[in-house]
Amino acid sequence: MNLPAIQAALRERNIDAWLFYDHHHRDPIAYRVLGLPDGLMVTRRWFYLIPAQGEPLKLVHKIEAGHLDSIPGEKHQYAGWQELFDKLKTLLASHRDIAMQYSPNNLIFYVSLVDAGTVELVRGLGKNVVSSGDLVAQFEATLTDEQIKTHFEARDAIDSITAAAFQEIGRRVRNGGTSESDIQKWFMEAFSRENLVTDDPPIVAVNANSGNPHYEPSATKSSPIREGDFVLLDVWAKKNKPGAVFYGITWTGFVGKAPSDRMRDIFTIVRDAREVGSKTVIDAIGAGKSLEGWQVDKAVRAHIKNAGYGEYFIHRTGHSIGTDVHANGANMDDLEIHDERQILPNSCFSIEPGIYLPEFGVRSEVNVLVRPKAAEVTGKIQTELVII
């Protein structure tokens, strides 16, 4: 836990304090931000208050009194429910605006982890509960220089593996045939060789399967890949080392010499929408302007809508990337949620618009890394359908 940085962030946002609360490990964000061990047996409620200035305060149950001993602050203990309420009131007495893992109307549901009853309890003490969303983004999804280095290491490996995968598909199709699950297995073997790990295997999807954004081939559900097929590869992984950051891309190709005009047209629309998203970020950051996730999605979505395919773009433009492939920073989203979280320096996220038709779907994904005064696409950029 970086206590001085947290307190500086609270002062910058004019928030009096950040109140962490947990029971039965319901808030993993609290454990990561505070640096608490994952293995605690938490059968009673604990609270940890970080004020914008001054010493943190702890409130723990008497039978689990040591749970917060690894982090700084004055300890208070309780046993009964009335004692808990009274001591919580004392802890919060000098503060009005209290950040918690809460989001109005559950809009940013990634951080809205505190139960409604606990929010009511704090409000009942006369406090104004505000969302910790931007604080969580700062302390969960901004990257160190060493973490950024691991992102580039993953990029170098994955860009190379993905290019080789298209070649492998072509070789196998022309020498007896292959399937989605065969190529997925080939990817996982390549990951192992490159010391890459992932939470789920890559998506390998042909034809109509590529029109399902979260299609998952398996040993029992896998289509053959043949001459004349449209192929989508969605690939994400990170180096197998502590604190490593994911890199994820989506590329598309055609097995044969001549994809249809419709395939080329849809790819072009998606590619250009992706470029709109990247340019929106790069231009704003370069000009020193603040930017929120929804603004990027709005620009990308407008391009696809103007091309006549708005109803076929059925997910957000992009997601935060960190040590988890879907991290807790700002998402590029004005569809599933109106994400008003700021895009912060040293954060990373995807830009991956898609158009999903019954016969095939196109998604084109790049990763964008934001520095204090500039932003960049971190890997190779697909400009044309791959001819396999």
mmCIF file of C-alpha atoms in Angstrom:
data_model
loop_
_atom_site.group_PDB
_atom_site.id
_atom_site.type_symbol
_atom_site.label_atom_id
_atom_site.label_comp_id
_atom_site.label_asym_id
_atom_site.label_seq_id
_atom_site.Cartn_x
_atom_site.Cartn_y
_atom_site.Cartn_z
ATOM 1 C CA MET A 1 0.000 0.000 0.000
ATOM 2 C CA ASN A 2 1.267 3.452 -0.922
ATOM 3 C CA LEU A 3 -0.323 5.508 1.846
ATOM 4 C CA PRO A 4 1.155 8.911 0.860
ATOM 5 C CA ALA A 5 -0.028 8.458 -2.737
ATOM 6 C CA ILE A 6 -3.536 7.459 -1.634
ATOM 7 C CA GLN A 7 -3.816 10.453 0.670
ATOM 8 C CA ALA A 8 -2.532 12.791 -2.057
ATOM 9 C CA ALA A 9 -5.146 11.380 -4.453
ATOM 10 C CA LEU A 10 -7.888 11.990 -1.886
ATOM 11 C CA ARG A 11 -6.808 15.588 -1.406
ATOM 12 C CA GLU A 12 -6.628 16.124 -5.156
ATOM 13 C CA ARG A 13 -10.238 14.965 -5.487
ATOM 14 C CA ASN A 14 -11.470 16.813 -2.368
ATOM 15 C CA ILE A 15 -12.561 13.545 -0.748
ATOM 16 C CA ASP A 16 -12.272 13.417 3.036
ATOM 17 C CA ALA A 17 -11.489 9.703 3.367
ATOM 18 C CA TRP A 18 -11.542 6.287 1.701
ATOM 19 C CA LEU A 19 -13.381 3.625 3.701
ATOM 20 C CA PHE A 20 -12.515 0.001 2.979
ATOM 21 C CA TYR A 21 -14.802 -2.736 4.245
ATOM 22 C CA ASP A 22 -14.914 -6.489 3.893
ATOM 23 C CA HIS A 23 -16.570 -9.688 5.065
ATOM 24 C CA HIS A 24 -15.827 -13.118 3.586
ATOM 25 C CA HIS A 25 -13.486 -11.637 0.937
ATOM 26 C CA ARG A 26 -16.309 -9.901 -0.900
ATOM 27 C CA ASP A 27 -14.044 -7.013 -1.962
ATOM 28 C CA PRO A 28 -10.850 -8.254 -3.644
ATOM 29 C CA ILE A 29 -10.016 -4.666 -4.605
ATOM 30 C CA ALA A 30 -9.489 -3.815 -0.927
ATOM 31 C CA TYR A 31 -6.974 -6.628 -0.485
ATOM 32 C CA ARG A 32 -4.989 -5.605 -3.562
ATOM 33 C CA VAL A 33 -4.943 -1.861 -2.857
ATOM 34 C CA LEU A 34 -4.076 -2.322 0.822
ATOM 35 C CA GLY A 35 -1.654 -5.186 0.246
ATOM 36 C CA LEU A 36 -3.469 -7.544 2.600
ATOM 37 C CA PRO A 37 -2.787 -11.297 2.450
ATOM 38 C CA ASP A 38 -5.344 -13.316 0.511
ATOM 39 C CA GLY A 39 -5.427 -16.182 2.988
ATOM 40 C CA LEU A 40 -7.105 -14.430 5.931
ATOM 41 C CA MET A 41 -10.131 -16.219 7.366
ATOM 42 C CA VAL A 42 -12.581 -13.313 7.460
ATOM 43 C CA THR A 43 -15.707 -14.371 9.342
ATOM 44 C CA ARG A 44 -16.348 -10.937 10.877
ATOM 45 C CA ARG A 45 -16.576 -7.457 9.372
ATOM 46 C CA TRP A 46 -13.560 -5.180 9.298
ATOM 47 C CA PHE A 47 -13.249 -1.512 8.310
ATOM 48 C CA TYR A 48 -10.160 0.478 7.378
ATOM 49 C CA LEU A 49 -10.348 4.258 7.010
ATOM 50 C CA ILE A 50 -7.685 6.242 5.160
ATOM 51 C CA PRO A 51 -8.212 9.976 5.760
ATOM 52 C CA ALA A 52 -6.931 12.576 3.328
ATOM 53 C CA GLN A 53 -4.641 13.691 6.135
ATOM 54 C CA GLY A 54 -3.546 11.971 9.314
ATOM 55 C CA GLU A 55 -3.282 8.405 10.541
ATOM 56 C CA PRO A 56 -5.497 5.601 9.190
ATOM 57 C CA LEU A 57 -7.973 3.951 11.551
ATOM 58 C CA LYS A 58 -8.871 0.269 11.886
ATOM 59 C CA LEU A 59 -12.024 -1.351 13.211
ATOM 60 C CA VAL A 60 -11.805 -5.118 13.704
ATOM 61 C CA HIS A 61 -13.701 -7.788 15.626
ATOM 62 C CA LYS A 62 -12.142 -8.922 18.879
ATOM 63 C CA ILE A 63 -11.863 -12.546 17.734
ATOM 64 C CA GLU A 64 -10.090 -11.465 14.516
ATOM 65 C CA ALA A 65 -8.217 -8.558 16.039
ATOM 66 C CA GLY A 66 -4.982 -9.124 14.104
ATOM 67 C CA HIS A 67 -6.413 -9.066 10.616
ATOM 68 C CA LEU A 68 -5.193 -5.550 9.752
ATOM 69 C CA ASP A 69 -1.946 -5.626 11.720
ATOM 70 C CA SER A 70 0.148 -5.675 8.543
ATOM 71 C CA ILE A 71 -0.943 -2.144 7.593
ATOM 72 C CA PRO A 72 -0.502 1.108 9.546
ATOM 73 C CA GLY A 73 -3.119 2.791 11.710
ATOM 74 C CA GLU A 74 -4.701 3.021 15.129
ATOM 75 C CA LYS A 75 -6.699 -0.092 16.007
ATOM 76 C CA HIS A 76 -10.219 -0.118 17.437
ATOM 77 C CA GLN A 77 -12.086 -3.309 18.352
ATOM 78 C CA TYR A 78 -15.714 -4.356 18.716
ATOM 79 C CA ALA A 79 -17.708 -7.435 19.648
ATOM 80 C CA GLY A 80 -21.451 -6.653 19.468
ATOM 81 C CA TRP A 81 -23.388 -4.950 16.683
ATOM 82 C CA GLN A 82 -24.194 -1.858 18.726
ATOM 83 C CA GLU A 83 -20.532 -1.444 19.609
ATOM 84 C CA LEU A 84 -19.672 -1.768 15.922
ATOM 85 C CA PHE A 85 -22.105 1.001 14.964
ATOM 86 C CA ASP A 86 -20.925 3.293 17.754
ATOM 87 C CA LYS A 87 -17.246 2.865 16.934
ATOM 88 C CA LEU A 88 -17.810 3.259 13.206
ATOM 89 C CA LYS A 89 -19.608 6.520 13.982
ATOM 90 C CA THR A 90 -16.585 7.655 15.979
ATOM 91 C CA LEU A 91 -14.167 6.685 13.189
ATOM 92 C CA LEU A 92 -16.106 8.727 10.644
ATOM 93 C CA ALA A 93 -16.983 11.635 12.930
ATOM 94 C CA SER A 94 -14.675 14.255 11.403
ATOM 95 C CA HIS A 95 -15.312 13.322 7.753
ATOM 96 C CA ARG A 96 -18.195 14.058 5.412
ATOM 97 C CA ASP A 97 -17.363 12.793 1.889
ATOM 98 C CA ILE A 98 -16.431 9.122 2.101
ATOM 99 C CA ALA A 99 -15.220 7.104 -0.890
ATOM 100 C CA MET A 100 -16.266 3.458 -0.960
ATOM 101 C CA GLN A 101 -16.348 0.645 -3.537
ATOM 102 C CA TYR A 102 -19.722 1.894 -4.706
ATOM 103 C CA SER A 103 -21.124 3.299 -7.943
ATOM 104 C CA PRO A 104 -24.408 5.228 -8.273
ATOM 105 C CA ASN A 105 -27.039 3.002 -9.858
ATOM 106 C CA ASN A 106 -24.361 0.257 -10.045
ATOM 107 C CA LEU A 107 -23.164 1.944 -13.233
ATOM 108 C CA ILE A 108 -19.475 1.037 -12.834
ATOM 109 C CA PHE A 109 -20.293 -2.439 -11.576
ATOM 110 C CA TYR A 110 -16.645 -3.497 -11.627
ATOM 111 C CA VAL A 111 -16.042 -1.452 -8.471
ATOM 112 C CA SER A 112 -19.533 -1.483 -6.954
ATOM 113 C CA LEU A 113 -18.803 -4.192 -4.389
ATOM 114 C CA VAL A 114 -20.055 -2.789 -1.075
ATOM 115 C CA ASP A 115 -23.523 -4.108 -0.230
ATOM 116 C CA ALA A 116 -26.477 -1.735 -0.124
ATOM 117 C CA GLY A 117 -26.987 -2.218 3.606
ATOM 118 C CA THR A 118 -23.471 -1.069 4.460
ATOM 119 C CA VAL A 119 -23.870 1.987 2.246
ATOM 120 C CA GLU A 120 -27.149 2.728 4.077
ATOM 121 C CA LEU A 121 -25.337 2.356 7.391
ATOM 122 C CA VAL A 122 -22.673 4.909 6.452
ATOM 123 C CA ARG A 123 -25.235 7.294 4.996
ATOM 124 C CA GLY A 124 -27.302 6.898 8.144
ATOM 125 C CA LEU A 125 -24.365 8.377 10.046
ATOM 126 C CA GLY A 126 -24.780 11.548 7.999
ATOM 127 C CA LYS A 127 -22.036 10.808 5.478
ATOM 128 C CA ASN A 128 -21.947 11.426 1.740
ATOM 129 C CA VAL A 129 -20.828 8.194 0.083
ATOM 130 C CA VAL A 130 -19.019 8.773 -3.223
ATOM 131 C CA SER A 131 -17.624 6.308 -5.723
ATOM 132 C CA SER A 132 -14.029 5.163 -5.398
ATOM 133 C CA GLY A 133 -13.998 4.366 -9.139
ATOM 134 C CA ASP A 134 -11.268 6.822 -10.151
ATOM 135 C CA LEU A 135 -9.233 5.979 -7.051
ATOM 136 C CA VAL A 136 -9.454 2.271 -7.837
ATOM 137 C CA ALA A 137 -8.361 2.987 -11.414
ATOM 138 C CA GLN A 138 -5.334 4.907 -10.171
ATOM 139 C CA PHE A 139 -4.181 2.289 -7.689
ATOM 140 C CA GLU A 140 -5.293 -0.840 -9.543
ATOM 141 C CA ALA A 141 -4.764 -0.047 -13.210
ATOM 142 C CA THR A 142 -1.835 2.342 -13.568
ATOM 143 C CA LEU A 143 1.401 0.575 -14.350
ATOM 144 C CA THR A 144 4.983 0.833 -13.192
ATOM 145 C CA ASP A 145 7.855 1.031 -15.673
ATOM 146 C CA GLU A 146 8.678 -2.602 -14.923
ATOM 147 C CA GLN A 147 5.093 -3.671 -15.602
ATOM 148 C CA ILE A 148 5.059 -1.742 -18.877
ATOM 149 C CA LYS A 149 8.207 -3.633 -19.828
ATOM 150 C CA THR A 150 6.365 -6.952 -19.302
ATOM 151 C CA HIS A 151 3.549 -5.731 -21.552
ATOM 152 C CA PHE A 152 6.039 -5.154 -24.356
ATOM 153 C CA GLU A 153 7.631 -8.552 -23.729
ATOM 154 C CA ALA A 154 4.220 -10.189 -24.109
ATOM 155 C CA ARG A 155 3.589 -8.091 -27.223
ATOM 156 C CA ASP A 156 6.776 -9.280 -28.925
ATOM 157 C CA ALA A 157 5.882 -12.901 -28.299
ATOM 158 C CA ILE A 158 2.170 -12.695 -29.162
ATOM 159 C CA ASP A 159 2.604 -10.662 -32.348
ATOM 160 C CA SER A 160 5.082 -13.256 -33.571
ATOM 161 C CA ILE A 161 2.937 -16.221 -32.512
ATOM 162 C CA THR A 162 -0.186 -14.788 -34.169
ATOM 163 C CA ALA A 163 1.613 -14.220 -37.471
ATOM 164 C CA ALA A 164 2.912 -17.792 -37.302
ATOM 165 C CA ALA A 165 -0.597 -19.073 -36.521
ATOM 166 C CA PHE A 166 -1.950 -17.791 -39.829
ATOM 167 C CA GLN A 167 0.910 -19.546 -41.619
ATOM 168 C CA GLU A 168 0.236 -22.733 -39.655
ATOM 169 C CA ILE A 169 -3.454 -22.630 -40.601
ATOM 170 C CA GLY A 170 -2.543 -22.320 -44.275
ATOM 171 C CA ARG A 171 -0.015 -25.148 -44.076
ATOM 172 C CA ARG A 172 -2.454 -27.489 -42.333
ATOM 173 C CA VAL A 173 -5.412 -26.681 -44.605
ATOM 174 C CA ARG A 174 -3.299 -27.570 -47.631
ATOM 175 C CA ASN A 175 -1.858 -30.707 -46.033
ATOM 176 C CA GLY A 176 -4.819 -32.678 -44.771
ATOM 177 C CA GLY A 177 -6.923 -30.170 -42.831
ATOM 178 C CA THR A 178 -7.282 -28.683 -39.362
ATOM 179 C CA SER A 179 -9.905 -27.289 -36.977
ATOM 180 C CA GLU A 180 -10.495 -24.436 -34.575
ATOM 181 C CA SER A 181 -9.578 -26.566 -31.559
ATOM 182 C CA ASP A 182 -6.416 -27.842 -33.291
ATOM 183 C CA ILE A 183 -5.174 -24.279 -33.775
ATOM 184 C CA GLN A 184 -6.231 -23.322 -30.254
ATOM 185 C CA LYS A 185 -4.090 -26.203 -28.958
ATOM 186 C CA TRP A 186 -1.218 -25.026 -31.175
ATOM 187 C CA PHE A 187 -1.484 -21.564 -29.579
ATOM 188 C CA MET A 188 -1.317 -22.975 -26.053
ATOM 189 C CA GLU A 189 1.803 -24.973 -26.940
ATOM 190 C CA ALA A 190 3.370 -21.800 -28.353
ATOM 191 C CA PHE A 191 2.458 -19.921 -25.162
ATOM 192 C CA SER A 192 4.199 -22.564 -23.090
ATOM 193 C CA ARG A 193 7.368 -22.256 -25.170
ATOM 194 C CA GLU A 194 7.362 -18.467 -24.734
ATOM 195 C CA ASN A 195 6.636 -18.603 -20.972
ATOM 196 C CA LEU A 196 3.223 -16.984 -21.457
ATOM 197 C CA VAL A 197 0.159 -17.621 -19.318
ATOM 198 C CA THR A 198 -3.498 -16.791 -19.843
ATOM 199 C CA ASP A 199 -6.771 -17.182 -17.974
ATOM 200 C CA ASP A 200 -8.559 -18.674 -20.996
ATOM 201 C CA PRO A 201 -7.226 -20.044 -24.294
ATOM 202 C CA PRO A 202 -7.368 -17.885 -27.430
ATOM 203 C CA ILE A 203 -10.462 -17.718 -29.583
ATOM 204 C CA VAL A 204 -10.141 -19.376 -32.973
ATOM 205 C CA ALA A 205 -13.381 -18.869 -34.897
ATOM 206 C CA VAL A 206 -14.355 -19.447 -38.519
ATOM 207 C CA ASN A 207 -17.264 -18.136 -40.569
ATOM 208 C CA ALA A 208 -20.478 -17.867 -38.503
ATOM 209 C CA ASN A 209 -18.570 -18.645 -35.301
ATOM 210 C CA SER A 210 -16.604 -15.420 -35.739
ATOM 211 C CA GLY A 211 -19.928 -13.588 -35.547
ATOM 212 C CA ASN A 212 -20.179 -14.650 -31.877
ATOM 213 C CA PRO A 213 -17.827 -12.311 -29.937
ATOM 214 C CA HIS A 214 -17.207 -14.816 -27.106
ATOM 215 C CA TYR A 215 -17.302 -18.035 -29.090
ATOM 216 C CA GLU A 216 -15.171 -20.750 -27.464
ATOM 217 C CA PRO A 217 -14.060 -23.770 -29.455
ATOM 218 C CA SER A 218 -13.430 -26.996 -27.570
ATOM 219 C CA ALA A 219 -12.630 -30.621 -28.229
ATOM 220 C CA THR A 220 -16.358 -31.349 -28.540
ATOM 221 C CA LYS A 221 -17.394 -28.098 -30.270
ATOM 222 C CA SER A 222 -15.036 -27.183 -33.059
ATOM 223 C CA SER A 223 -15.505 -26.379 -36.727
ATOM 224 C CA PRO A 224 -13.077 -27.465 -39.441
ATOM 225 C CA ILE A 225 -11.038 -24.784 -41.184
ATOM 226 C CA ARG A 226 -11.160 -25.091 -44.962
ATOM 227 C CA GLU A 227 -10.302 -23.244 -48.131
ATOM 228 C CA GLY A 228 -12.656 -20.279 -48.507
ATOM 229 C CA ASP A 229 -13.192 -19.763 -44.762
ATOM 230 C CA PHE A 230 -13.084 -16.501 -42.853
ATOM 231 C CA VAL A 231 -10.916 -16.803 -39.709
ATOM 232 C CA LEU A 232 -10.799 -14.692 -36.528
ATOM 233 C CA LEU A 233 -7.987 -15.035 -33.962
ATOM 234 C CA ASP A 234 -8.415 -13.347 -30.568
ATOM 235 C CA VAL A 235 -5.213 -13.800 -28.561
ATOM 236 C CA TRP A 236 -4.261 -12.589 -25.070
ATOM 237 C CA ALA A 237 -1.604 -13.594 -22.546
ATOM 238 C CA LYS A 238 1.112 -12.264 -20.252
ATOM 239 C CA LYS A 239 4.574 -13.318 -19.190
ATOM 240 C CA ASN A 240 4.657 -15.843 -16.362
ATOM 241 C CA LYS A 241 6.219 -13.542 -13.784
ATOM 242 C CA PRO A 242 4.884 -11.550 -10.798
ATOM 243 C CA GLY A 243 3.150 -8.301 -11.710
ATOM 244 C CA ALA A 244 3.178 -9.024 -15.445
ATOM 245 C CA VAL A 245 0.679 -7.177 -17.672
ATOM 246 C CA PHE A 246 -1.436 -8.680 -20.451
ATOM 247 C CA TYR A 247 -1.244 -7.968 -24.147
ATOM 248 C CA GLY A 248 -4.234 -8.851 -26.326
ATOM 249 C CA ILE A 249 -5.033 -8.565 -30.034
ATOM 250 C CA THR A 250 -7.631 -9.694 -32.542
ATOM 251 C CA TRP A 251 -6.766 -10.270 -36.203
ATOM 252 C CA THR A 252 -8.811 -11.674 -39.076
ATOM 253 C CA GLY A 253 -7.934 -13.455 -42.306
ATOM 254 C CA PHE A 254 -9.217 -15.483 -45.237
ATOM 255 C CA VAL A 255 -8.121 -18.957 -46.310
ATOM 256 C CA GLY A 256 -7.624 -18.593 -50.046
ATOM 257 C CA LYS A 257 -6.662 -15.999 -52.615
ATOM 258 C CA ALA A 258 -9.720 -13.740 -52.811
ATOM 259 C CA PRO A 259 -11.969 -12.804 -49.878
ATOM 260 C CA SER A 260 -15.376 -11.545 -50.890
ATOM 261 C CA ASP A 261 -16.043 -7.850 -51.396
ATOM 262 C CA ARG A 262 -18.364 -7.969 -48.378
ATOM 263 C CA MET A 263 -15.575 -9.350 -46.180
ATOM 264 C CA ARG A 264 -13.223 -6.613 -47.346
ATOM 265 C CA ASP A 265 -15.848 -3.898 -46.877
ATOM 266 C CA ILE A 266 -16.740 -4.950 -43.330
ATOM 267 C CA PHE A 267 -13.077 -5.261 -42.415
ATOM 268 C CA THR A 268 -12.404 -1.767 -43.758
ATOM 269 C CA ILE A 269 -15.216 -0.242 -41.697
ATOM 270 C CA VAL A 270 -14.003 -1.957 -38.523
ATOM 271 C CA ARG A 271 -10.358 -1.087 -39.205
ATOM 272 C CA ASP A 272 -11.184 2.571 -39.780
ATOM 273 C CA ALA A 273 -13.342 2.669 -36.625
ATOM 274 C CA ARG A 274 -10.400 1.259 -34.672
ATOM 275 C CA GLU A 275 -8.211 4.005 -36.128
ATOM 276 C CA VAL A 276 -10.771 6.624 -35.048
ATOM 277 C CA GLY A 277 -10.486 5.293 -31.497
ATOM 278 C CA SER A 278 -6.702 5.294 -31.451
ATOM 279 C CA LYS A 279 -6.520 8.776 -32.937
ATOM 280 C CA THR A 280 -9.061 10.112 -30.436
ATOM 281 C CA VAL A 281 -6.816 9.005 -27.577
ATOM 282 C CA ILE A 282 -3.484 9.938 -29.137
ATOM 283 C CA ASP A 283 -4.668 13.426 -30.116
ATOM 284 C CA ALA A 284 -6.291 14.203 -26.756
ATOM 285 C CA ILE A 285 -3.369 13.020 -24.648
ATOM 286 C CA GLY A 286 -0.881 14.765 -26.924
ATOM 287 C CA ALA A 287 -2.830 18.009 -26.522
ATOM 288 C CA GLY A 288 -2.904 17.670 -22.727
ATOM 289 C CA LYS A 289 -6.673 17.221 -22.630
ATOM 290 C CA SER A 290 -8.518 15.022 -20.135
ATOM 291 C CA LEU A 291 -10.392 12.128 -21.673
ATOM 292 C CA GLU A 292 -12.997 9.722 -20.326
ATOM 293 C CA GLY A 293 -13.675 6.203 -21.497
ATOM 294 C CA TRP A 294 -17.151 6.893 -22.881
ATOM 295 C CA GLN A 295 -15.806 9.580 -25.215
ATOM 296 C CA VAL A 296 -13.614 7.085 -27.059
ATOM 297 C CA ASP A 297 -16.476 4.625 -27.447
ATOM 298 C CA LYS A 298 -18.783 7.360 -28.708
ATOM 299 C CA ALA A 299 -16.366 8.337 -31.485
ATOM 300 C CA VAL A 300 -15.785 4.744 -32.586
ATOM 301 C CA ARG A 301 -19.460 3.822 -32.415
ATOM 302 C CA ALA A 302 -20.435 6.863 -34.495
ATOM 303 C CA HIS A 303 -18.153 5.712 -37.313
ATOM 304 C CA ILE A 304 -19.730 2.259 -37.447
ATOM 305 C CA LYS A 305 -23.233 3.670 -37.103
ATOM 306 C CA ASN A 306 -22.632 6.121 -39.952
ATOM 307 C CA ALA A 307 -21.540 3.190 -42.114
ATOM 308 C CA GLY A 308 -24.921 1.553 -41.479
ATOM 309 C CA TYR A 309 -23.835 -1.214 -39.084
ATOM 310 C CA GLY A 310 -24.529 0.265 -35.659
ATOM 311 C CA GLU A 311 -26.876 -2.552 -34.630
ATOM 312 C CA TYR A 312 -24.116 -5.106 -35.288
ATOM 313 C CA PHE A 313 -21.596 -3.500 -32.923
ATOM 314 C CA ILE A 314 -22.887 -5.092 -29.730
ATOM 315 C CA HIS A 315 -20.143 -4.542 -27.142
ATOM 316 C CA ARG A 316 -18.011 -1.728 -25.740
ATOM 317 C CA THR A 317 -15.058 -0.441 -27.741
ATOM 318 C CA GLY A 318 -12.410 -1.550 -25.262
ATOM 319 C CA HIS A 319 -11.435 -2.608 -21.757
ATOM 320 C CA SER A 320 -8.777 -1.747 -19.226
ATOM 321 C CA ILE A 321 -5.691 -3.990 -19.313
ATOM 322 C CA GLY A 322 -3.397 -4.772 -16.392
ATOM 323 C CA THR A 323 -2.296 -7.823 -14.453
ATOM 324 C CA ASP A 324 -5.799 -9.087 -15.288
ATOM 325 C CA VAL A 325 -6.808 -9.000 -18.935
ATOM 326 C CA HIS A 326 -9.917 -7.061 -17.840
ATOM 327 C CA ALA A 327 -8.519 -4.637 -15.284
ATOM 328 C CA ASN A 328 -10.146 -1.958 -13.127
ATOM 329 C CA GLY A 329 -9.243 1.163 -15.089
ATOM 330 C CA ALA A 330 -11.474 3.097 -17.452
ATOM 331 C CA ASN A 331 -13.201 1.061 -20.140
ATOM 332 C CA MET A 332 -13.895 2.550 -23.550
ATOM 333 C CA ASP A 333 -17.622 2.232 -23.045
ATOM 334 C CA ASP A 334 -20.713 4.284 -23.786
ATOM 335 C CA LEU A 335 -22.900 1.259 -24.531
ATOM 336 C CA GLU A 336 -22.866 -1.243 -21.691
ATOM 337 C CA ILE A 337 -22.150 1.560 -19.220
ATOM 338 C CA HIS A 338 -21.476 5.298 -19.508
ATOM 339 C CA ASP A 339 -17.908 5.085 -18.229
ATOM 340 C CA GLU A 340 -16.942 8.511 -16.894
ATOM 341 C CA ARG A 341 -13.655 7.340 -15.407
ATOM 342 C CA GLN A 342 -10.690 9.320 -16.654
ATOM 343 C CA ILE A 343 -8.054 7.730 -18.849
ATOM 344 C CA LEU A 344 -5.006 8.023 -16.603
ATOM 345 C CA PRO A 345 -1.274 8.261 -17.336
ATOM 346 C CA ASN A 346 0.493 4.885 -17.311
ATOM 347 C CA SER A 347 -2.722 3.021 -18.066
ATOM 348 C CA CYS A 348 -3.336 0.518 -20.840
ATOM 349 C CA PHE A 349 -6.517 -0.563 -22.603
ATOM 350 C CA SER A 350 -7.811 -2.195 -25.754
ATOM 351 C CA ILE A 351 -9.569 -0.605 -28.693
ATOM 352 C CA GLU A 352 -11.475 -3.402 -30.436
ATOM 353 C CA PRO A 353 -14.598 -2.494 -32.401
ATOM 354 C CA GLY A 354 -16.479 -5.238 -34.184
ATOM 355 C CA ILE A 355 -19.283 -5.914 -36.629
ATOM 356 C CA TYR A 356 -20.984 -9.297 -36.137
ATOM 357 C CA LEU A 357 -23.073 -10.632 -39.001
ATOM 358 C CA PRO A 358 -24.834 -14.016 -39.256
ATOM 359 C CA GLU A 359 -22.295 -15.338 -41.765
ATOM 360 C CA PHE A 360 -19.098 -13.918 -40.221
ATOM 361 C CA GLY A 361 -17.849 -11.274 -37.815
ATOM 362 C CA VAL A 362 -14.931 -8.869 -37.866
ATOM 363 C CA ARG A 363 -13.159 -7.539 -34.775
ATOM 364 C CA SER A 364 -9.877 -5.632 -34.892
ATOM 365 C CA GLU A 365 -8.034 -5.098 -31.612
ATOM 366 C CA VAL A 366 -5.013 -3.060 -30.611
ATOM 367 C CA ASN A 367 -3.674 -2.046 -27.210
ATOM 368 C CA VAL A 368 -3.107 1.607 -26.330
ATOM 369 C CA LEU A 369 -0.641 2.707 -23.660
ATOM 370 C CA VAL A 370 -1.071 6.195 -22.210
ATOM 371 C CA ARG A 371 1.950 8.060 -20.870
ATOM 372 C CA PRO A 372 1.812 11.424 -19.055
ATOM 373 C CA LYS A 373 2.092 13.416 -22.312
ATOM 374 C CA ALA A 374 1.596 10.918 -25.127
ATOM 375 C CA ALA A 375 -0.218 7.742 -26.101
ATOM 376 C CA GLU A 376 0.745 4.938 -28.464
ATOM 377 C CA VAL A 377 -0.510 1.724 -29.993
ATOM 378 C CA THR A 378 1.862 -0.845 -28.540
ATOM 379 C CA GLY A 379 1.919 -3.595 -31.168
ATOM 380 C CA LYS A 380 1.550 -4.441 -34.835
ATOM 381 C CA ILE A 381 -1.504 -2.926 -36.497
ATOM 382 C CA GLN A 382 -3.583 -4.886 -39.005
ATOM 383 C CA THR A 383 -4.395 -2.833 -42.088
ATOM 384 C CA GLU A 384 -5.668 -5.537 -44.485
ATOM 385 C CA LEU A 385 -7.249 -8.961 -44.160
ATOM 386 C CA VAL A 386 -4.562 -11.635 -43.877
ATOM 387 C CA ILE A 387 -4.516 -13.835 -46.951
ATOM 388 C CA ILE A 388 -3.841 -17.298 -45.584
#
